[in-house]
mmCIF file of C-alpha atoms and ligand atoms in Angstrom:
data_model
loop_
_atom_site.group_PDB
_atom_site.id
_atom_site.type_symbol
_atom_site.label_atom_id
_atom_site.label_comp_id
_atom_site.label_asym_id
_atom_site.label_seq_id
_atom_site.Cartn_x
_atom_site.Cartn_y
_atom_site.Cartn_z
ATOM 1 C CA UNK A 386 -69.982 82.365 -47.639
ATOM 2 C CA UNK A 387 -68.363 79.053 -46.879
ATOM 3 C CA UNK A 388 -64.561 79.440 -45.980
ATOM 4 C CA UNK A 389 -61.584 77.993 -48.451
ATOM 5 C CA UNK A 390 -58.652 76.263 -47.657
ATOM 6 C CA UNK A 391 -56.878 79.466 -47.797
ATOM 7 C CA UNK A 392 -58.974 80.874 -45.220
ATOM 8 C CA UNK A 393 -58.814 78.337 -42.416
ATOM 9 C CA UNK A 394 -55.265 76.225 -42.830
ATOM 10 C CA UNK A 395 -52.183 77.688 -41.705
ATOM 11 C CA UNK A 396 -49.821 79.641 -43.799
ATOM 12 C CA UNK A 397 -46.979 76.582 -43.878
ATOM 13 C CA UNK A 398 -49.203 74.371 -44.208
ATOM 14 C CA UNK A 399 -50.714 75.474 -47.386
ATOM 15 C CA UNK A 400 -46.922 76.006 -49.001
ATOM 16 C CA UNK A 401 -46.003 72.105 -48.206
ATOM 17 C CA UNK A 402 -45.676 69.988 -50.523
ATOM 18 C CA UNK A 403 -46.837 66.457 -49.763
ATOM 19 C CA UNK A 404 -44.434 63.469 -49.270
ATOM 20 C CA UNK A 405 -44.295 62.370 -52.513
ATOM 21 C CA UNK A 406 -44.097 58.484 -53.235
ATOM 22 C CA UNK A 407 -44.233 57.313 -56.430
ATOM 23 C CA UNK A 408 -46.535 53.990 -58.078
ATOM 24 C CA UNK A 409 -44.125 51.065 -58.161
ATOM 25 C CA UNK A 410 -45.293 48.424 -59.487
ATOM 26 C CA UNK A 411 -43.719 46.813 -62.012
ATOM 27 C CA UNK A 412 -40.540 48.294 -61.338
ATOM 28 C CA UNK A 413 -37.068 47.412 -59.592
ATOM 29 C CA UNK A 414 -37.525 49.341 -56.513
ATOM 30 C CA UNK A 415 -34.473 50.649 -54.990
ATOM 31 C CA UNK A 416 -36.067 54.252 -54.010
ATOM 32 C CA UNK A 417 -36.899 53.672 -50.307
ATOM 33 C CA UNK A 418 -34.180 51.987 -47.940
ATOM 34 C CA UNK A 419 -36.320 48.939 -47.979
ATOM 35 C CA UNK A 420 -34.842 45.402 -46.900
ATOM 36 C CA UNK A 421 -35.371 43.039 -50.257
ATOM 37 C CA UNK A 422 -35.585 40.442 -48.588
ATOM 38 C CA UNK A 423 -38.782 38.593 -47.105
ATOM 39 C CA UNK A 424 -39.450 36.788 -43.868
ATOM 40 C CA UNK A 425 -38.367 32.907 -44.108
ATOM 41 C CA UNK A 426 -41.716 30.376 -44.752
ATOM 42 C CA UNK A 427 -41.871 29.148 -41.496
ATOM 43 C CA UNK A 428 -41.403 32.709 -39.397
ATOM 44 C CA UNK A 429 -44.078 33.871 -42.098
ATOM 45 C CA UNK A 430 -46.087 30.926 -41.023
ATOM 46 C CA UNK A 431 -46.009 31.185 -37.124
ATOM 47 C CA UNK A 432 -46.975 35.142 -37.558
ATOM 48 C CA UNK A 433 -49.591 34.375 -39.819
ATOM 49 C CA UNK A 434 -51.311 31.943 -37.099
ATOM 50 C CA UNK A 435 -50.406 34.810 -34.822
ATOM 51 C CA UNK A 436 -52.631 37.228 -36.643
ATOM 52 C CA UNK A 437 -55.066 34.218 -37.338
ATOM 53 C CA UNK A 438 -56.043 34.114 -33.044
ATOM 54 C CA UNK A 439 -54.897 37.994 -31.996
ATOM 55 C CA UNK A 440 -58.105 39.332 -30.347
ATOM 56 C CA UNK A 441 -58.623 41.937 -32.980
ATOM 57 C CA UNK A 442 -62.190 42.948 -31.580
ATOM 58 C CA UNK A 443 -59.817 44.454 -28.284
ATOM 59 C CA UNK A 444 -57.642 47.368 -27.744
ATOM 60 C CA UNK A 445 -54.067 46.375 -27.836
ATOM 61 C CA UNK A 446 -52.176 46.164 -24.899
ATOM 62 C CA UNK A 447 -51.883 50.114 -24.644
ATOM 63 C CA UNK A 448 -48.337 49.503 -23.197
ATOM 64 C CA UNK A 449 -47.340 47.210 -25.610
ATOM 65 C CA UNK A 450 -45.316 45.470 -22.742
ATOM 66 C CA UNK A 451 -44.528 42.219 -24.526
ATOM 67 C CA UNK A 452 -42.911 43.890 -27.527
ATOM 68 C CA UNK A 453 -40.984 46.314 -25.292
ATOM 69 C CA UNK A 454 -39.316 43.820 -23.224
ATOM 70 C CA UNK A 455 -38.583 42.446 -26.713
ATOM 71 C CA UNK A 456 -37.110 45.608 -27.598
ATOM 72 C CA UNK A 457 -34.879 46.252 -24.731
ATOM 73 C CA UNK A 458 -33.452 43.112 -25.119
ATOM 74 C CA UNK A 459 -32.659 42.343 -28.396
ATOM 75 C CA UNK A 460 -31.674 46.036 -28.938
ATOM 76 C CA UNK A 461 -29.812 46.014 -25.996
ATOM 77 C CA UNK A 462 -31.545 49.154 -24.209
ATOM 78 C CA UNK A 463 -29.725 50.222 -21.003
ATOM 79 C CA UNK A 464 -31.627 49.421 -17.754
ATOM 80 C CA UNK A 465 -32.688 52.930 -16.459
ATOM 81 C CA UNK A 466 -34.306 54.338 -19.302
ATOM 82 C CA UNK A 467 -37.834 54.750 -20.527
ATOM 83 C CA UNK A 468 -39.006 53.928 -23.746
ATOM 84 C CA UNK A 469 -41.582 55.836 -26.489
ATOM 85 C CA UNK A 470 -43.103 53.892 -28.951
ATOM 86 C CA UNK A 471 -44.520 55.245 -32.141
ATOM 87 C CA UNK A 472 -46.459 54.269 -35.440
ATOM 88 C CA UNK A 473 -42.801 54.164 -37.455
ATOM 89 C CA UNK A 474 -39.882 56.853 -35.704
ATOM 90 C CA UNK A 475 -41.738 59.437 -37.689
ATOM 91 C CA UNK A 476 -44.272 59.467 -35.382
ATOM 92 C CA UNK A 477 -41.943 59.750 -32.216
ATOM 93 C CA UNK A 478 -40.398 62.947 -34.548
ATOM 94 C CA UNK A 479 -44.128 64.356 -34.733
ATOM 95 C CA UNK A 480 -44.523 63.753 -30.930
ATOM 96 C CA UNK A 481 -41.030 65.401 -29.925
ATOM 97 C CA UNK A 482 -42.082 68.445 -32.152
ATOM 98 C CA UNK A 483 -45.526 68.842 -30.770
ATOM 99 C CA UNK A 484 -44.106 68.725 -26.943
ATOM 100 C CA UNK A 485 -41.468 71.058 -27.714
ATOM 101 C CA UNK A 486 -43.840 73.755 -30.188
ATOM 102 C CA UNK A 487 -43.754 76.539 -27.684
ATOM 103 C CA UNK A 488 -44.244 80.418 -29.426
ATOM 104 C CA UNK A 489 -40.741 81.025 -30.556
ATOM 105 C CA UNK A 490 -39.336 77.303 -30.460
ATOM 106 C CA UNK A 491 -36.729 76.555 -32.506
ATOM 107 C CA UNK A 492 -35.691 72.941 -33.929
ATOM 108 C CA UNK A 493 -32.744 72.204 -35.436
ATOM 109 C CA UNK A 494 -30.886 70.233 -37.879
ATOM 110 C CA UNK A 495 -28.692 69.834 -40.857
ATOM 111 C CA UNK A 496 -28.795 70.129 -44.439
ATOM 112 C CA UNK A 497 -29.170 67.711 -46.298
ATOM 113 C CA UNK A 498 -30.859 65.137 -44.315
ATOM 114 C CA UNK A 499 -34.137 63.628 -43.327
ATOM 115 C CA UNK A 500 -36.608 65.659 -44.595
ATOM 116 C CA UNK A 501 -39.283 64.643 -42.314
ATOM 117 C CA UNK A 502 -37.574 66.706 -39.656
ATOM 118 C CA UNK A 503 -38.411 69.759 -41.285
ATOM 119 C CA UNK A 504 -41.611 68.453 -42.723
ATOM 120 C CA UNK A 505 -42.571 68.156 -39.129
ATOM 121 C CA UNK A 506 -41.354 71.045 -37.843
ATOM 122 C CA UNK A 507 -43.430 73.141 -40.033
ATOM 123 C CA UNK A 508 -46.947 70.935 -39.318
ATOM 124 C CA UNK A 509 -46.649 71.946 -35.392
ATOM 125 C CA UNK A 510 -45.495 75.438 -36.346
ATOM 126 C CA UNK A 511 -41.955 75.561 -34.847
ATOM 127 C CA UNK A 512 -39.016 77.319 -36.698
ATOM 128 C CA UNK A 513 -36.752 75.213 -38.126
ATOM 129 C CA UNK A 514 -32.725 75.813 -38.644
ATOM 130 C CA UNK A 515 -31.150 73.679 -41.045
ATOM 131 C CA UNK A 516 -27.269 73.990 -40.426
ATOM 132 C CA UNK A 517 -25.415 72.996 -44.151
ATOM 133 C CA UNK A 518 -22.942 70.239 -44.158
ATOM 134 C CA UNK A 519 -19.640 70.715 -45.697
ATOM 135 C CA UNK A 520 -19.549 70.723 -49.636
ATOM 136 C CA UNK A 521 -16.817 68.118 -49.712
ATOM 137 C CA UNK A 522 -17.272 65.401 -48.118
ATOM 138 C CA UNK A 523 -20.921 66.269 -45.923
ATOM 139 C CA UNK A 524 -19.297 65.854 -43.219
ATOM 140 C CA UNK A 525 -20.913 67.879 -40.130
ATOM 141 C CA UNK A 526 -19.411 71.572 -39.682
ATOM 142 C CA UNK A 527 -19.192 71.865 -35.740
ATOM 143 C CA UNK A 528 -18.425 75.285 -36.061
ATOM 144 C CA UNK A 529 -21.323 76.475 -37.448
ATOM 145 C CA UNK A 530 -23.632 74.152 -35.650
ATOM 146 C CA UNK A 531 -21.986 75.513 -32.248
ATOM 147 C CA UNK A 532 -22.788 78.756 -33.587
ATOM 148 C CA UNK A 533 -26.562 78.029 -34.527
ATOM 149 C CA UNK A 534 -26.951 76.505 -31.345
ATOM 150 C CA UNK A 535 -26.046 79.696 -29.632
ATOM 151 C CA UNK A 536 -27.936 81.828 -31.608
ATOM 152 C CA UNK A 537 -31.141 79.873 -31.666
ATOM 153 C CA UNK A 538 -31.117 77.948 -28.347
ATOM 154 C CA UNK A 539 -33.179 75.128 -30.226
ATOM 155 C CA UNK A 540 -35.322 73.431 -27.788
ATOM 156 C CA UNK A 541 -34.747 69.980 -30.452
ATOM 157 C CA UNK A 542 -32.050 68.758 -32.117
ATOM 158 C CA UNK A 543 -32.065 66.073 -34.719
ATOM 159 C CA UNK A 544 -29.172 64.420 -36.237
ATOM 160 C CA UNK A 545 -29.166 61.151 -38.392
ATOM 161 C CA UNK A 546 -26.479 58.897 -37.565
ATOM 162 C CA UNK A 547 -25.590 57.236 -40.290
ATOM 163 C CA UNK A 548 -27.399 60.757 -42.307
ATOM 164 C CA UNK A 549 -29.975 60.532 -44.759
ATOM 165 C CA UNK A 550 -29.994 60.898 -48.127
ATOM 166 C CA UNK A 551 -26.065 61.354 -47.378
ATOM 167 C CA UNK A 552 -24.852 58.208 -45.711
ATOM 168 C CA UNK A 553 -22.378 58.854 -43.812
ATOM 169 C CA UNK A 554 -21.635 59.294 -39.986
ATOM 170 C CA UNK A 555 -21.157 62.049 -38.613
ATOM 171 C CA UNK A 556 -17.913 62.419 -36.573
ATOM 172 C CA UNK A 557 -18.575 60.922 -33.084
ATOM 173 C CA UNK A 558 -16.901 63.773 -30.866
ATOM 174 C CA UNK A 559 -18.428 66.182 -32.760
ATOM 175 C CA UNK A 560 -21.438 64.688 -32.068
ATOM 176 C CA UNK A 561 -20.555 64.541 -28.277
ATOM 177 C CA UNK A 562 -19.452 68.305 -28.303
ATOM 178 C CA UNK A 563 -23.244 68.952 -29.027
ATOM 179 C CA UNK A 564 -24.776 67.342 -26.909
ATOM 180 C CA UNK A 565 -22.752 68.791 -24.078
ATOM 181 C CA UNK A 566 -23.220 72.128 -25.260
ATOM 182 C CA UNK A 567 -27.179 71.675 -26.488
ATOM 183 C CA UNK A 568 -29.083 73.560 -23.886
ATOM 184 C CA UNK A 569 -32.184 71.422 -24.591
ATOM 185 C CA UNK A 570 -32.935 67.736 -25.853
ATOM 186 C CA UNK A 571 -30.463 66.094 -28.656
ATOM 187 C CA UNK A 572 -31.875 63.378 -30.775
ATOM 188 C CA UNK A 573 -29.612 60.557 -32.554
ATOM 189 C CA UNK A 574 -31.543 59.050 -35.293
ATOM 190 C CA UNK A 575 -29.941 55.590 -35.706
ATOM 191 C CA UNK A 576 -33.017 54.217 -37.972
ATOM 192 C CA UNK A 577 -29.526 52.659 -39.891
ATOM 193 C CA UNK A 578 -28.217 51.472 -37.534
ATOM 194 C CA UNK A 579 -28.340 48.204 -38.099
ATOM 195 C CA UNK A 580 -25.643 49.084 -41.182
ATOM 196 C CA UNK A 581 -23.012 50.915 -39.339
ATOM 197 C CA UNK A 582 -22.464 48.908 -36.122
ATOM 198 C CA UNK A 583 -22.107 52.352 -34.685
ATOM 199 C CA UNK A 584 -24.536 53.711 -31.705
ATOM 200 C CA UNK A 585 -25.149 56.560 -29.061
ATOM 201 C CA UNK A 586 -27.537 54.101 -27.440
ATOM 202 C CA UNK A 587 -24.764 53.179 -24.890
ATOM 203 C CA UNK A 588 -24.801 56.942 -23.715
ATOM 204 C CA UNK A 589 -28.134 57.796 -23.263
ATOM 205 C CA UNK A 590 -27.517 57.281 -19.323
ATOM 206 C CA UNK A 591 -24.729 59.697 -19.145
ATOM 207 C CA UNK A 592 -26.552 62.705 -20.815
ATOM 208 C CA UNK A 593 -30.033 63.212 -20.056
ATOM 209 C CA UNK A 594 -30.771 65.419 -22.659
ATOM 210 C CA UNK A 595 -30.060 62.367 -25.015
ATOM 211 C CA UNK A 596 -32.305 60.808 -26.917
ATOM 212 C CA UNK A 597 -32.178 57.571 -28.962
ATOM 213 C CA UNK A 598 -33.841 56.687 -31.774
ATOM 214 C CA UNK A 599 -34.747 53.816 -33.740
ATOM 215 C CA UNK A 600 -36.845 51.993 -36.448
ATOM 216 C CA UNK A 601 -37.891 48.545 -37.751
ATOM 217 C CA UNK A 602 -38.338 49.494 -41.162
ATOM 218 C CA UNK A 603 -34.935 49.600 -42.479
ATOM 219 C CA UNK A 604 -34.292 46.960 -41.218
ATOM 220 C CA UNK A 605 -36.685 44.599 -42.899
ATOM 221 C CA UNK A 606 -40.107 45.335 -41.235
ATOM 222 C CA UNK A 607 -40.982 48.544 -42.625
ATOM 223 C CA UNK A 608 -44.992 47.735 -43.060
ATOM 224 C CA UNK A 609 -45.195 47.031 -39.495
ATOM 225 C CA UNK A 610 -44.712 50.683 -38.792
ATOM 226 C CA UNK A 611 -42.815 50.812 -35.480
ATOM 227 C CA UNK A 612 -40.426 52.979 -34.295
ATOM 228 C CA UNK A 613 -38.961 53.607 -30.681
ATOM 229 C CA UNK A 614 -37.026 56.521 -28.959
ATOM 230 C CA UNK A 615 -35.393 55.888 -25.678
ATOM 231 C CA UNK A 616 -33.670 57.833 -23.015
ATOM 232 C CA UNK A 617 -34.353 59.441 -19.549
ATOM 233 C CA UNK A 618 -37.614 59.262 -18.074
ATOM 234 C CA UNK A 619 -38.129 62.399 -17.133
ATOM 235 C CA UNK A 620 -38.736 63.651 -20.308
ATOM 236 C CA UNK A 621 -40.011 60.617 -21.821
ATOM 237 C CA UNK A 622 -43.219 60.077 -19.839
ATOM 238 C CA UNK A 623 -43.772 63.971 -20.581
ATOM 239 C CA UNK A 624 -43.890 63.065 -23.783
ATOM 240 C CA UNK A 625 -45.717 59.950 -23.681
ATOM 241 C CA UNK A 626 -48.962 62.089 -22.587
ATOM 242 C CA UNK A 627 -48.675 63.143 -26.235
ATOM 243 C CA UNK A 628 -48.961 59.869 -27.799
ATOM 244 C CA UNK A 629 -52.043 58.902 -28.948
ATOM 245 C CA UNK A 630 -53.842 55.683 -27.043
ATOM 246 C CA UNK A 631 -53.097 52.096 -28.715
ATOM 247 C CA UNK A 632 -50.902 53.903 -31.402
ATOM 248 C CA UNK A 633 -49.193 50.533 -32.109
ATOM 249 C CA UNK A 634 -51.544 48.224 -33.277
ATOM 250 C CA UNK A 635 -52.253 44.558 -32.293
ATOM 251 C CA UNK A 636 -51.114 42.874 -35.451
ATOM 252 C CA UNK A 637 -47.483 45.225 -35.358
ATOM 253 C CA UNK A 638 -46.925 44.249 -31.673
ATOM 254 C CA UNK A 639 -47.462 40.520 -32.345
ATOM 255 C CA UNK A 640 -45.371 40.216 -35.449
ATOM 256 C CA UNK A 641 -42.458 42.491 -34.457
ATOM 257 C CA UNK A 642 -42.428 40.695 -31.114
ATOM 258 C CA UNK A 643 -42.489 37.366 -32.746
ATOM 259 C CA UNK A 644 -40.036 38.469 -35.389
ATOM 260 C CA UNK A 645 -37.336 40.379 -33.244
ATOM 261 C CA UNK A 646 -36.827 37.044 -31.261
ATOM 262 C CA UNK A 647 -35.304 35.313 -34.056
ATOM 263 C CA UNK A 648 -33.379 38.532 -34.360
ATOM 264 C CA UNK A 649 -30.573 36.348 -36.295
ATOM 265 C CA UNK A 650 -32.300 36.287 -39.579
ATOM 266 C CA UNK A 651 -32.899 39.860 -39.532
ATOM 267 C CA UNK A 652 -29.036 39.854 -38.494
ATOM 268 C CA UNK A 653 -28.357 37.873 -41.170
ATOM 269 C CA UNK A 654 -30.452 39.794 -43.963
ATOM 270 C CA UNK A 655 -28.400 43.270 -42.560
ATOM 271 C CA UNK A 656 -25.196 41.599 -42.561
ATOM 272 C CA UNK A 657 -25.821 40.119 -46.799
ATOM 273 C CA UNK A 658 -26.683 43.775 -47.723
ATOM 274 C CA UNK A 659 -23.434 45.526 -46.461
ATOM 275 C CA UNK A 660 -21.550 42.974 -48.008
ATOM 276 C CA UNK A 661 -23.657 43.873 -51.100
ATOM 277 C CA UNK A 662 -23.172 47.555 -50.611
ATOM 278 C CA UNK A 663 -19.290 47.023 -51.116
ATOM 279 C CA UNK A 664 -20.412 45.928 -54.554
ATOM 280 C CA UNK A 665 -22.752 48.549 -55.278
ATOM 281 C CA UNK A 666 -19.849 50.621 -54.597
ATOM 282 C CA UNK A 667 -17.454 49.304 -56.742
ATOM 283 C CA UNK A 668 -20.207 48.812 -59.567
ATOM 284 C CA UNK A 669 -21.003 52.915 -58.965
ATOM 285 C CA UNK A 670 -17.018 53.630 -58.809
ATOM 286 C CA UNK A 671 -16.072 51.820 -61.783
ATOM 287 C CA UNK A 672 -18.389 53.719 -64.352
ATOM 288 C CA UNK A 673 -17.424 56.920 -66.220
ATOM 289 C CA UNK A 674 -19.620 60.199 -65.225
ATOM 290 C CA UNK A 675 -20.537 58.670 -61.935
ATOM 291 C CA UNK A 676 -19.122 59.844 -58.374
ATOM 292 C CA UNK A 677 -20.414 57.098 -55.338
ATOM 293 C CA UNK A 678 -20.067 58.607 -51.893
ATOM 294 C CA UNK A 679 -18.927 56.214 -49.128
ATOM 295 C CA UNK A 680 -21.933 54.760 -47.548
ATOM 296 C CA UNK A 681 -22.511 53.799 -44.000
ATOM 297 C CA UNK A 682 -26.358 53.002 -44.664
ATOM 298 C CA UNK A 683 -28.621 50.330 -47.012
ATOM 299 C CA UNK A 684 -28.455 52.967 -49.936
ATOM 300 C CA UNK A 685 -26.053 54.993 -52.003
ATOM 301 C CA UNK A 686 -25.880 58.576 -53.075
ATOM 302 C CA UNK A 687 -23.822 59.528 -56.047
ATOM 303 C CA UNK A 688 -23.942 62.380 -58.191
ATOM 304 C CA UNK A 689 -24.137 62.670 -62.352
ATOM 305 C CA UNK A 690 -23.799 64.794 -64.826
ATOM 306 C CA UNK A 691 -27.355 64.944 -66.076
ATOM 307 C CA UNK A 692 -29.524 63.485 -63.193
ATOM 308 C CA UNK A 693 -32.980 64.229 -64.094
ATOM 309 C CA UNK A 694 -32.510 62.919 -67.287
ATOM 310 C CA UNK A 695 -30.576 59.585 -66.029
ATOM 311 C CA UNK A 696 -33.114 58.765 -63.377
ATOM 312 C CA UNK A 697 -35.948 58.980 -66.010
ATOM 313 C CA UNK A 698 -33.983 57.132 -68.705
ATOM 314 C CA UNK A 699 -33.767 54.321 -65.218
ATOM 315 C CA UNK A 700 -37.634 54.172 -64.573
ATOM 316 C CA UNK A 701 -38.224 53.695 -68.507
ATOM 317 C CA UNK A 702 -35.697 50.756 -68.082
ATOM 318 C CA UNK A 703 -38.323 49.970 -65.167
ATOM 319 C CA UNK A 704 -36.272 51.110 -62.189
ATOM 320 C CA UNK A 705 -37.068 53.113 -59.374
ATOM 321 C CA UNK A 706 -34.656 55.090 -57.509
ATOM 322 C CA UNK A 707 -34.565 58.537 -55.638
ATOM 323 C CA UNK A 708 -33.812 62.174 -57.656
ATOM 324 C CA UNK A 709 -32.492 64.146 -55.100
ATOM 325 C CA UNK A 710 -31.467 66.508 -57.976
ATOM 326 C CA UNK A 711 -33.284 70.450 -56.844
ATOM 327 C CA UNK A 712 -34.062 69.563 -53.176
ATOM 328 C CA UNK A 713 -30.674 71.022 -51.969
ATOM 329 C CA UNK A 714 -27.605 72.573 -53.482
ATOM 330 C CA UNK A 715 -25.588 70.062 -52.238
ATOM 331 C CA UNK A 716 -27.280 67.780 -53.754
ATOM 332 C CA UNK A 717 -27.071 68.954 -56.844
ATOM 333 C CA UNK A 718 -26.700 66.087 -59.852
ATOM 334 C CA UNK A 719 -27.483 63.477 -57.235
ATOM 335 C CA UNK A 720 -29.326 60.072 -57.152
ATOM 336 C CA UNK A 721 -29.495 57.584 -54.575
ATOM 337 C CA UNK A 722 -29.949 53.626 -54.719
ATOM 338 C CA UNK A 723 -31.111 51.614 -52.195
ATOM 339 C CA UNK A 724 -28.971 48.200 -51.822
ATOM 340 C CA UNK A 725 -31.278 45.400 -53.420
ATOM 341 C CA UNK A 726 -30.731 41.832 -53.735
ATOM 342 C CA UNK A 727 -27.231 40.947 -55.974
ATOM 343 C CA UNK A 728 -29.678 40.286 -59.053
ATOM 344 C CA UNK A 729 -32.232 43.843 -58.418
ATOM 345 C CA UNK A 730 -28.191 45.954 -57.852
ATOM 346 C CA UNK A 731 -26.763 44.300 -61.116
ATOM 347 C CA UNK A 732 -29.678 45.230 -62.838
ATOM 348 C CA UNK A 733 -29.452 48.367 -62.011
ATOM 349 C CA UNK A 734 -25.875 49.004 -62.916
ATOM 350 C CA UNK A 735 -26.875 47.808 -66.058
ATOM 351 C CA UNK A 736 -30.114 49.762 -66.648
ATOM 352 C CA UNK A 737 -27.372 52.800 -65.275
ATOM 353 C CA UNK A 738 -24.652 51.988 -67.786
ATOM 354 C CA UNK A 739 -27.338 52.168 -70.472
ATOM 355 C CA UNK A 740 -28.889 55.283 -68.982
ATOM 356 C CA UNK A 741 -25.625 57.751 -68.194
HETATM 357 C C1 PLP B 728 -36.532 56.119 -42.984
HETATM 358 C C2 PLP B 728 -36.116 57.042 -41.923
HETATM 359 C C3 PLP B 728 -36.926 57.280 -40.797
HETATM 360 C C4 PLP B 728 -38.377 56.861 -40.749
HETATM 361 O O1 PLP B 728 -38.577 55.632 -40.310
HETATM 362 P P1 PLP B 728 -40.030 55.034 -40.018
HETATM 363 O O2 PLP B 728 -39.825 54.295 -38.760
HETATM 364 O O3 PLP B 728 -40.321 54.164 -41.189
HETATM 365 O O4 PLP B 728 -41.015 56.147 -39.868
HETATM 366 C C5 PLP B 728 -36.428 58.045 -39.770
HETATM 367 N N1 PLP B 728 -35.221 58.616 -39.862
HETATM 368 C C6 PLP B 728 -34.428 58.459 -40.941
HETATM 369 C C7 PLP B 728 -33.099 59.120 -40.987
HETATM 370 C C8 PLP B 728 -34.862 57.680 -42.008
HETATM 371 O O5 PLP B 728 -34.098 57.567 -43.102
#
């Protein structure tokens, strides 16, 4: 008798649903925080001669030193700290979770927000705690996250910062009481940063049990597939036993290093998509049956009266966004729009108008 699934695969693993992402083609796709903008001809020329003579019959550079002093400088890492690099920051979440999944380890987090945090939580068998934001505004209830954290002693912490599928940030000092009273490691995901000119990365050498994290993708590199976490040493390089050899491939560490040194166009691209967001905004605000929550990030949340129905009405009207409608009860009647180009957002408050 050969086993089944059933038999072999672990309990939450079985009860997961996969990350769902949806065939695009053919449609105005606002459903994933990407940048709409490509690379200007002549970058997109110089990395395609790049990829034309990278020794792809070799290893990459394991340490990917070249694209790390890259990093640190056009990110503006402090001096001090170690970096982690990982295949997209959803890796360095998977890597965290595995170091951490002692029996009885607890991560923790809010609700709503990323839901790869939890996703993860539950491959490498640790308990997650998902503290609710407040109804009103989702702002972050230090209260109750005070009081989690005492009663669970998570061993991980992750907050968003600006949160996800949310928007907003979270209020700094509140963040700051946290980590103070965290007894293990605190995560700020900044993977939008790039949108809110706000940033924990200056800290990271005052509180060792602060972690930084960051992405490409959002801002305008998301097939590369590189994220980065950075913080103290000593428990970076514990986790860097975890990460798996050459993780970051050849081609990724010569475009994003290439890329990232003309950091001004991907500046430039950030800075034309908040000014487009304010837009988006007022486009949301000024239709009937629609409430738009203040955004910090490259997308939008706002809520509807009938939002299953609107966002299929939107993809026969050949647009993509994200239902968020049934994955939280905060959530409830909510969609959220990724900032496009001015011609992809007006077509969507058009498509929107036609769909409410
Ligand atoms: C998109 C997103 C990520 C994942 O980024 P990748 O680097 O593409 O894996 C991480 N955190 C948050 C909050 C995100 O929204």
């Amino acid at each position: 008798m050969k086993a089944k699934p059933q038999d072999l695969l672990r309990e939450e693993i079985l009860a997961l649903q996969a990350y769902h992402v949806p065939e695009a083609s053919g449609f105005v796709k606002l459903d994933a925080m990407e940048n709409p903008y490509p690379l200007p001809p002549p970058l997109r020329a110089r990395v395609a001669q790049l990829a034309a003579n990278a020794p792809v019959n070799r290893y990459p550079d394991a340490g990917a030193a070249l694209l790390k002093a890259r990093l640190r400088q056009t990110m503006k890492i402090p001096d001090g700290t170690d970096l982690l690099l990982g295949n997209g920051s959803d890796e360095i979440i998977q890597i965290l979770a595995m170091g951490i999944a002692r029996p009885g380890a607890v991560i923790l987090g809010v609700d709503p927000s990323f839901v790869m945090f939890r996703m993860i939580a539950a491959f490498v068998g640790v308990r997650f705690v998902g503290v609710p934001l407040r109804a009103s505004d989702f702002g972050l209830d230090l209260e109750a996250v005070l009081r989690a954290i005492s009663e669970h002693r998570p061993a991980l912490i992750f907050l968003a910062y600006p949160n996800n599928p949310t928007g907003n940030l979270f209020d700094r000092d509140a963040l700051t009481r946290i980590i103070e009273t965290a007894p293990g490691l605190v995560v700020i995901d900044e993977a939008y940063h790039a949108f809110a000119a706000e940033s924990f990365l200056p800290l990271v050498t005052a509180h060792e049990n602060l972690l930084v994290m960051r992405t490409v993708s959002k801002l305008g590199l998301a097939g590369l597939r590189l994220g980065f976490a950075t913080g103290s040493a000593r428990w970076l390089q514990q986790f860097d036993k975890l990460r798996l050899p050459y993780n970051v491939n050849v081609l990724t560490q010569l475009t994003a290093e290439t890329v990232l040194a003309e950091q001004e166009i991907l500046a430039d691209q950030a800075s034309a998509i908040r000014d487009e967001r304010g837009s988006l905004f007022e486009g949301l605000d000024a239709l009937r049956g629609v409430t738009a929550f203040p955004s910090r990030a490259n997308f939008i949340l706002f809520r509807v009266n009938d939002a299953t129905g609107v966002f299929e009405r939107l993809k026969q009207r050949k647009v993509l966004i994200k239902n968020l409608h049934g994955t939280h009860p905060l959530l409830a009647g909510c969609l959220r729009v990724t900032v496009g180009t001015p011609q992809e957002n007006r077509t969507f408050l058009s498509a929107l108008s036609d769909s409410l």
